[in-house]
PDB file of C-alpha atoms and ligand atoms in Angstrom:
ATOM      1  CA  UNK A  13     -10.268  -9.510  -9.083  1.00 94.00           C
ATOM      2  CA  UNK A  14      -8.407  -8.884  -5.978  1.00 97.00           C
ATOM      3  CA  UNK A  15      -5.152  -6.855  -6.444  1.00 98.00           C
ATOM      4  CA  UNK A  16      -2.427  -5.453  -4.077  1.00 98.00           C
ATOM      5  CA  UNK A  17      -0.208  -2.828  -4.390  1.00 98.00           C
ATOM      6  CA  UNK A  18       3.036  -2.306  -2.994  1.00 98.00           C
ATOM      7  CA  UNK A  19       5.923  -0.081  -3.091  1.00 96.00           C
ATOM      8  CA  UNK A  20       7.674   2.637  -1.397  1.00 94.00           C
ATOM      9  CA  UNK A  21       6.131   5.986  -0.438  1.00 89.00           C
ATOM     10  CA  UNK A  22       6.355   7.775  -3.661  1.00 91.00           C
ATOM     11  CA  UNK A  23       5.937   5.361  -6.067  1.00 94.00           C
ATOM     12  CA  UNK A  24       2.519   5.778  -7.251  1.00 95.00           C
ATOM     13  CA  UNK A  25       0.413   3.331  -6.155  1.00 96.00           C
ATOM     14  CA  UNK A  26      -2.758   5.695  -5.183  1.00 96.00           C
ATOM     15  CA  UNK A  27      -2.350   6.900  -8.920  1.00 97.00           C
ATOM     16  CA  UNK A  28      -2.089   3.478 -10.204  1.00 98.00           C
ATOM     17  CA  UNK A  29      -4.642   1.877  -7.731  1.00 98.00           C
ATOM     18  CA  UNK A  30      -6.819   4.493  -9.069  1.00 98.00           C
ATOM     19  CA  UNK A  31      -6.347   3.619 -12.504  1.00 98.00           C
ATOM     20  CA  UNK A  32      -6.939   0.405 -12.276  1.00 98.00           C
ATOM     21  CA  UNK A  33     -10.134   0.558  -9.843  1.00 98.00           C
ATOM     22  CA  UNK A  34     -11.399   2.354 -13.163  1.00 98.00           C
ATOM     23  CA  UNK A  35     -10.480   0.097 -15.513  1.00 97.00           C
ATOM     24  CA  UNK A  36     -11.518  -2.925 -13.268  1.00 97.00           C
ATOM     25  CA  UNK A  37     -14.739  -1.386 -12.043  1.00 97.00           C
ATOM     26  CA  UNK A  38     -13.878  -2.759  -8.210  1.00 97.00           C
ATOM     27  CA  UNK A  39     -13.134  -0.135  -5.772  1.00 98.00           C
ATOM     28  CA  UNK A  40      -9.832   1.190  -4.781  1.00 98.00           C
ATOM     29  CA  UNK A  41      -9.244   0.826  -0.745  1.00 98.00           C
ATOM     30  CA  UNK A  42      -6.161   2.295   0.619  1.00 97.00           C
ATOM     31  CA  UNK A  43      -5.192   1.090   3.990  1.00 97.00           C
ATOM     32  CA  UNK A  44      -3.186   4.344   4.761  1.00 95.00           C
ATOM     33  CA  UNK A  45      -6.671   6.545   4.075  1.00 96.00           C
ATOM     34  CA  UNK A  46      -8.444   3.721   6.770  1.00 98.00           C
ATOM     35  CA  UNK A  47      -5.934   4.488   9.206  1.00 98.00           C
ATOM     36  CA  UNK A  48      -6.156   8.338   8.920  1.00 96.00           C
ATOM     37  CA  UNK A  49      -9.640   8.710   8.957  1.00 97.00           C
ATOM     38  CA  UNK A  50      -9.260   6.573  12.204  1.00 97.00           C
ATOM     39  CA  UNK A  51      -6.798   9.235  13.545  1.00 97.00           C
ATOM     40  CA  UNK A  52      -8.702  11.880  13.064  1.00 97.00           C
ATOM     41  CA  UNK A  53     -11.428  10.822  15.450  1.00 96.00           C
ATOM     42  CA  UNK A  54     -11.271  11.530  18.888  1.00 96.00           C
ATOM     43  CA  UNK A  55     -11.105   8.394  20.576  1.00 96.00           C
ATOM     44  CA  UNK A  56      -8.574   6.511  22.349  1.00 96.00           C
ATOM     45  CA  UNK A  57      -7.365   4.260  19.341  1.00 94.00           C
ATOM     46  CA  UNK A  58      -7.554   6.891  17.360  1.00 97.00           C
ATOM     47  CA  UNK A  59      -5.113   9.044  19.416  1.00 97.00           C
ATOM     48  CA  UNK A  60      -3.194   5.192  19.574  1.00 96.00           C
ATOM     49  CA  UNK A  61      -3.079   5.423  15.751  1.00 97.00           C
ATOM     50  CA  UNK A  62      -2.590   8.966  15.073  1.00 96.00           C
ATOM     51  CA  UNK A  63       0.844   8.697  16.944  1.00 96.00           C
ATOM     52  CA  UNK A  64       2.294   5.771  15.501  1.00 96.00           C
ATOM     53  CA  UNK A  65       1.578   7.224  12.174  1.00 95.00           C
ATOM     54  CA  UNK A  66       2.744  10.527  12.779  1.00 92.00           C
ATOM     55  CA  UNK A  67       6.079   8.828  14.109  1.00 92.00           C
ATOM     56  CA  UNK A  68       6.600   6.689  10.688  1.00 90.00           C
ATOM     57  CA  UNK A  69       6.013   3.508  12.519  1.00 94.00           C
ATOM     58  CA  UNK A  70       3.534   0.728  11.344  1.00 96.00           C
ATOM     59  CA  UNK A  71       0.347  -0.361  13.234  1.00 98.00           C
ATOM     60  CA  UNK A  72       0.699  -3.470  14.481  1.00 98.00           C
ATOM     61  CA  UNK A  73      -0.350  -6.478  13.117  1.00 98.00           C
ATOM     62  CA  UNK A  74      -3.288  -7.798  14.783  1.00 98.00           C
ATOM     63  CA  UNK A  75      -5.084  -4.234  14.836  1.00 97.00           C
ATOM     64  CA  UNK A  76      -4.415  -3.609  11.053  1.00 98.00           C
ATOM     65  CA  UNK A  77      -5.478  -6.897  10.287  1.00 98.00           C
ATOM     66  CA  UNK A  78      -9.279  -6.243  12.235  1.00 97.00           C
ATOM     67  CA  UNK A  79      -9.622  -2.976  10.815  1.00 97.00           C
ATOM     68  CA  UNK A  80      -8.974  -4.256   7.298  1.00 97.00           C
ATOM     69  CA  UNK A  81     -11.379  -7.403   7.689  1.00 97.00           C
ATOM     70  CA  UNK A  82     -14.151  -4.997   9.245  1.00 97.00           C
ATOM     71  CA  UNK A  83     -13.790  -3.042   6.347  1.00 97.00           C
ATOM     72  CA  UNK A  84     -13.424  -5.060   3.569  1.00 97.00           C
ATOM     73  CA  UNK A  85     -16.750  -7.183   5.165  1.00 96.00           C
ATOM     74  CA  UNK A  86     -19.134  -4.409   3.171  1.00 97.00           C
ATOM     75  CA  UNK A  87     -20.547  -5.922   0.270  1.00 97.00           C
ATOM     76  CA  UNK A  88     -19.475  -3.388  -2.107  1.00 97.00           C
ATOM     77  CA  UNK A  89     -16.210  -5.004  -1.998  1.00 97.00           C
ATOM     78  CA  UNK A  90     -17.673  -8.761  -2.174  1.00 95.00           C
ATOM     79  CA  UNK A  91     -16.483  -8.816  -6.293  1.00 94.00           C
ATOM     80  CA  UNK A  92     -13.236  -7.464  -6.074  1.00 97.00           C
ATOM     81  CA  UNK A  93     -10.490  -4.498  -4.846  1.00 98.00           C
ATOM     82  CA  UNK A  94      -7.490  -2.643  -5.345  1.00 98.00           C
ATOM     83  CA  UNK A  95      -6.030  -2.893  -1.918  1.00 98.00           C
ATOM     84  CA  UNK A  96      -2.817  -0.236  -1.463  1.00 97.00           C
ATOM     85  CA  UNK A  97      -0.509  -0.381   0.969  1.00 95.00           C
ATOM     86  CA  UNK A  98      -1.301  -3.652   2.501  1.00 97.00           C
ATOM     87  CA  UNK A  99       0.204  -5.797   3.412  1.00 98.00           C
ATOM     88  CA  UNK A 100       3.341  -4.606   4.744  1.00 97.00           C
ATOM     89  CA  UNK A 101       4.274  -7.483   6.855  1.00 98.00           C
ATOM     90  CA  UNK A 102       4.960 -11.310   6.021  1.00 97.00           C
ATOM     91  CA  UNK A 103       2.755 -11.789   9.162  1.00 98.00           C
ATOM     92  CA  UNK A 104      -0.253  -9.750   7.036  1.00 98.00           C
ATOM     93  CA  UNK A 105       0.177 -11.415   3.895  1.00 97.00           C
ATOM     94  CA  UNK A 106      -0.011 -14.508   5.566  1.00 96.00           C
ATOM     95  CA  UNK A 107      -3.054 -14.085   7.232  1.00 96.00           C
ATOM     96  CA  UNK A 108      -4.665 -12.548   3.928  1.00 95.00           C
ATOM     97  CA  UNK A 109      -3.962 -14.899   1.560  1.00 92.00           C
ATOM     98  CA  UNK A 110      -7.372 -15.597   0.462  1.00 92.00           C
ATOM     99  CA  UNK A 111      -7.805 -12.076  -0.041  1.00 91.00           C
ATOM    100  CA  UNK A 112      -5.017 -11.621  -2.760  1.00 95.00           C
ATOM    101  CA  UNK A 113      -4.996 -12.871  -6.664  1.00 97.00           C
ATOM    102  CA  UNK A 114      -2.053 -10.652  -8.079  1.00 98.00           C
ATOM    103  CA  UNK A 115       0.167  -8.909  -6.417  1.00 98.00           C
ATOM    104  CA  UNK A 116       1.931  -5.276  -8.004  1.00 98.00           C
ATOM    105  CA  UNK A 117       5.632  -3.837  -6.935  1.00 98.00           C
ATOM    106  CA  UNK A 118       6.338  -0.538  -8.214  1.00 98.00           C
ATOM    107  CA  UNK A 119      10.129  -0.708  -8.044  1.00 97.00           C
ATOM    108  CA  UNK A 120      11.730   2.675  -7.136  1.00 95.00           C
ATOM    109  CA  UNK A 121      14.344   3.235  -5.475  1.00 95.00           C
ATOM    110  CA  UNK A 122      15.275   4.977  -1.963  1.00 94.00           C
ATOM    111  CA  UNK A 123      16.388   8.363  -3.851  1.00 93.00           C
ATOM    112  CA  UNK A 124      13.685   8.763  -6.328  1.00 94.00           C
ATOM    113  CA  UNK A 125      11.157   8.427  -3.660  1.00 92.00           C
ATOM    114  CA  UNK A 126      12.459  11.094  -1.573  1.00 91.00           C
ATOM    115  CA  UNK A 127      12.662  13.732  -4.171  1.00 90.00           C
ATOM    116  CA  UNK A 128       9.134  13.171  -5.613  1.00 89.00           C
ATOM    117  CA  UNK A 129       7.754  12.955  -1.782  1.00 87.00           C
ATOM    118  CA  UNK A 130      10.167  16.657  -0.707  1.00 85.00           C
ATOM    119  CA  UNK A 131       8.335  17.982  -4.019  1.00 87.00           C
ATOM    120  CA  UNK A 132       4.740  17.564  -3.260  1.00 84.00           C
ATOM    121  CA  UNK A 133       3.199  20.981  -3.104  1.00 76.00           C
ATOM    122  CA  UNK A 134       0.766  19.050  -0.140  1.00 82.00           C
ATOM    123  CA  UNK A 135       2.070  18.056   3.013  1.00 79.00           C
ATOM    124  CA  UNK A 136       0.878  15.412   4.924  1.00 80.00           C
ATOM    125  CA  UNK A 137       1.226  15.521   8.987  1.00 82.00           C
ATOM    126  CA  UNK A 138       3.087  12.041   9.147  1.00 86.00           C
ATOM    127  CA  UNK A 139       5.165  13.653   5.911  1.00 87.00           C
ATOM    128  CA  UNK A 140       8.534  14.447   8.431  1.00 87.00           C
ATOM    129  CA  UNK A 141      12.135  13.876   7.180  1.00 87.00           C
ATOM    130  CA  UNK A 142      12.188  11.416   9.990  1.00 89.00           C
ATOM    131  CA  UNK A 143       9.163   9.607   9.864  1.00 89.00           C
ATOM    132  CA  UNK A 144       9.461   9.491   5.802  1.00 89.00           C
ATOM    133  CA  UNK A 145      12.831   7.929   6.801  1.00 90.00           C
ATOM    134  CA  UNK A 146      11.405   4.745   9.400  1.00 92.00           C
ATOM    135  CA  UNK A 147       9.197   4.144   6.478  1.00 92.00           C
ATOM    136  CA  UNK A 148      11.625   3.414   3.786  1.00 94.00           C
ATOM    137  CA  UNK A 149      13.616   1.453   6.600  1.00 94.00           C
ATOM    138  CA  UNK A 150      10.235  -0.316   7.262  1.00 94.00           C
ATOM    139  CA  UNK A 151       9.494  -1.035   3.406  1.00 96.00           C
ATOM    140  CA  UNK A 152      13.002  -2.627   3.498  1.00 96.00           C
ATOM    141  CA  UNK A 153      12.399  -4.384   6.660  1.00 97.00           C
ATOM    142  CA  UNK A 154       9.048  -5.867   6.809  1.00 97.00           C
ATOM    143  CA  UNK A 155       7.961  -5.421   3.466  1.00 96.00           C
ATOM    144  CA  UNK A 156      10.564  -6.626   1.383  1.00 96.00           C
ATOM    145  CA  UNK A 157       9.992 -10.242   2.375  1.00 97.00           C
ATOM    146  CA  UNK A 158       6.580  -9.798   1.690  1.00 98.00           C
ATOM    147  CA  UNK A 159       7.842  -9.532  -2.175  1.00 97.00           C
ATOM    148  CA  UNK A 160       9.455 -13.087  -1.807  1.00 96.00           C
ATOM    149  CA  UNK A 161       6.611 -14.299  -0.215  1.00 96.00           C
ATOM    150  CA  UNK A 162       4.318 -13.326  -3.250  1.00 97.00           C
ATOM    151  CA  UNK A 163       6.915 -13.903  -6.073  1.00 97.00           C
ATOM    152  CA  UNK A 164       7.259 -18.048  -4.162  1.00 96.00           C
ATOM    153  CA  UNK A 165       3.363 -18.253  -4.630  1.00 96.00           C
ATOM    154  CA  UNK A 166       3.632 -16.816  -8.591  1.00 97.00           C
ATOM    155  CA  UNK A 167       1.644 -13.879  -8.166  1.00 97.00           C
ATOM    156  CA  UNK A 168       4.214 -10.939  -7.982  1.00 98.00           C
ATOM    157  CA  UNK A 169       4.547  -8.633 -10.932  1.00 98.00           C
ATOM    158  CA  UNK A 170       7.473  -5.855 -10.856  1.00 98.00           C
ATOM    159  CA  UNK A 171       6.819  -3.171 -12.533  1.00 98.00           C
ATOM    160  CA  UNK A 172       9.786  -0.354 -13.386  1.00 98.00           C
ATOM    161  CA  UNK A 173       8.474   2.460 -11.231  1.00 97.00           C
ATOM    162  CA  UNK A 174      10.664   5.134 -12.438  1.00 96.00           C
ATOM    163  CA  UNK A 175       8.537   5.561 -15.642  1.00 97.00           C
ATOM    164  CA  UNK A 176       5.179   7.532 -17.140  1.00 97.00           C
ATOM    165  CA  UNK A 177       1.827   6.847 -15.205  1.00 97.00           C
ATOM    166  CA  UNK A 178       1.043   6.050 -18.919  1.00 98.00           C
ATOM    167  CA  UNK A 179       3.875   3.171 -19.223  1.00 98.00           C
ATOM    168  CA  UNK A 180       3.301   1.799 -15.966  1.00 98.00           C
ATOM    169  CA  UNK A 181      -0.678   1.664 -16.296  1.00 98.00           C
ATOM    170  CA  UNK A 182       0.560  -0.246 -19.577  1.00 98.00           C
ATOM    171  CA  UNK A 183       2.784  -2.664 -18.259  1.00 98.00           C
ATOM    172  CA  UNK A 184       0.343  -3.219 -15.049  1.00 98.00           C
ATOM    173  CA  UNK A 185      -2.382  -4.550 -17.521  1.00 98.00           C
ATOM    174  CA  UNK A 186      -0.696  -6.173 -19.859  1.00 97.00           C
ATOM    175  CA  UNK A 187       0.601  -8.534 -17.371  1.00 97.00           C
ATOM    176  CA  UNK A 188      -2.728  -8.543 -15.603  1.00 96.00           C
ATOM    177  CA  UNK A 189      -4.181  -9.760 -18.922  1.00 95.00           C
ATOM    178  CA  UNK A 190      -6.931  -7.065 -19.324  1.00 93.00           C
ATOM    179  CA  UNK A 191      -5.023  -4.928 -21.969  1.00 91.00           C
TER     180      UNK A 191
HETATM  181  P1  AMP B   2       0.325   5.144   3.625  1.00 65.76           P
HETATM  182  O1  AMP B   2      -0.728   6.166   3.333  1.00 65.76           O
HETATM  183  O2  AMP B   2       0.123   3.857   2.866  1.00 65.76           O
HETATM  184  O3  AMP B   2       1.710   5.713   3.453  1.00 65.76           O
HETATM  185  O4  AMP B   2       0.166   4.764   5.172  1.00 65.76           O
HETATM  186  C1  AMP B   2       0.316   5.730   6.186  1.00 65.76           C
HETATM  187  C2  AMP B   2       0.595   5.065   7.520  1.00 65.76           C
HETATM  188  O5  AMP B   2      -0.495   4.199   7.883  1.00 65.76           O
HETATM  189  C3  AMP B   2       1.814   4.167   7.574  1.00 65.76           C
HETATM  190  O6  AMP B   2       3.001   4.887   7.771  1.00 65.76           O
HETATM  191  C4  AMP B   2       1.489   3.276   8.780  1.00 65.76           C
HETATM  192  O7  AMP B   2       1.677   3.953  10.008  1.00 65.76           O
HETATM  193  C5  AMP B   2      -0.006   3.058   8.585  1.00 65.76           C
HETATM  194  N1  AMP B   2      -0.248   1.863   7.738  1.00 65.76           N
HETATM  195  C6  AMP B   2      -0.776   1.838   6.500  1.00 65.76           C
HETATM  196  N2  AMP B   2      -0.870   0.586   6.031  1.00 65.76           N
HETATM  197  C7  AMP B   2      -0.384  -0.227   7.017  1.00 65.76           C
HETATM  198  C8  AMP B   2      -0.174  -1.632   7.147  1.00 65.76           C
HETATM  199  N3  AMP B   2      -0.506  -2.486   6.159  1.00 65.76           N
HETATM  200  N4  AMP B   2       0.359  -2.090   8.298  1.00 65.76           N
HETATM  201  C9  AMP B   2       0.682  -1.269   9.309  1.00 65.76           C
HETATM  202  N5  AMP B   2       0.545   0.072   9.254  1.00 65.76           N
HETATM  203  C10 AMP B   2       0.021   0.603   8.119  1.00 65.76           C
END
């Protein structure tokens, strides 16, 4: 099964994808993780990338689009994934659609997310006031018409992010159908 994950920074998809990957037995890919282990190399697109993380912005399209492809193209991933944090873009969903079955919101809003992200204990370098900022504006942006995108084709399921990694987990496979 191929599933996506979206939602705000903050509202648990790594902990959910990671559930899930477990209970699924497909692997759990997270497109932020891609792009950082890009960034940390010393190469010109990884300088490209490190920046327009660091700054909150997205990646564009066409690059995050390759990079996801190349990646995904390993076998391991042939039977399945739990894909977080893509897409972000109607443009990305678009060109992915073969590569998505269901489709997970975790609904939270703007002020929850910025408490739990100001009270993790670890710090990410992109984790600025500003930058955390341009990426809730971007979630509203670009993302959120991803969600009507998904919810026109049937395969968006909303899921109340505000409660216990134990609920949520619930809810998530209930509605997946693998309770
Ligand atoms: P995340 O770990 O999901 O918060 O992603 C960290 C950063 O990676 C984002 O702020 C973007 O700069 C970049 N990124 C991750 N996923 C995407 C995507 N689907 N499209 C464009 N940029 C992305």
């Amino acid at each position: 099964m191929k599933i996506i994950l979206i939602g705000v920074q903050g509202s648990g998809k790594s902990t959910q994808g990671n559930l899930l990957s477990k209970k699924l037995s497909v692997p759990y890919v997270s497109m932020g993780s891609i792009f950082r282990d890009i960034a940390s190399k010393d190469s010109s697109l990884g300088r490209e990338i490190k920046n327009t993380m660091n700054e909150g912005f997205l990646i564009p399209d066409e690059k995050t689009i390759e990079v996801l492809r190349d990646y995904l193209s390993s076998p391991e991933y042939s039977s399945g994934y739990i894909l977080d944090g893509f897409p972000r873009t109607v443009v990305q969903a678009k060109a992915f659609e073969s590569g998505i079955d269901r489709a997970v919101y975790l609904e939270l809003s703007d002020e929850i997310a910025l408490k739990r992200i100001s009270e993790r204990s670890e710090k990410r370098d992109d984790e600025t006031p500003g930058a955390i900022k341009k990426r809730i504006d971007s979630f509203h942006k670009f993302t959120e018409p991803v969600l009507h995108h998904l919810e026109d084709k049937g395969i968006l399921i909303r899921v109340d992010g505000e409660q216990s990694v134990e609920k949520i987990h619930q809810h998530i496979i209930k509605e997946l159908g693998i309770a």
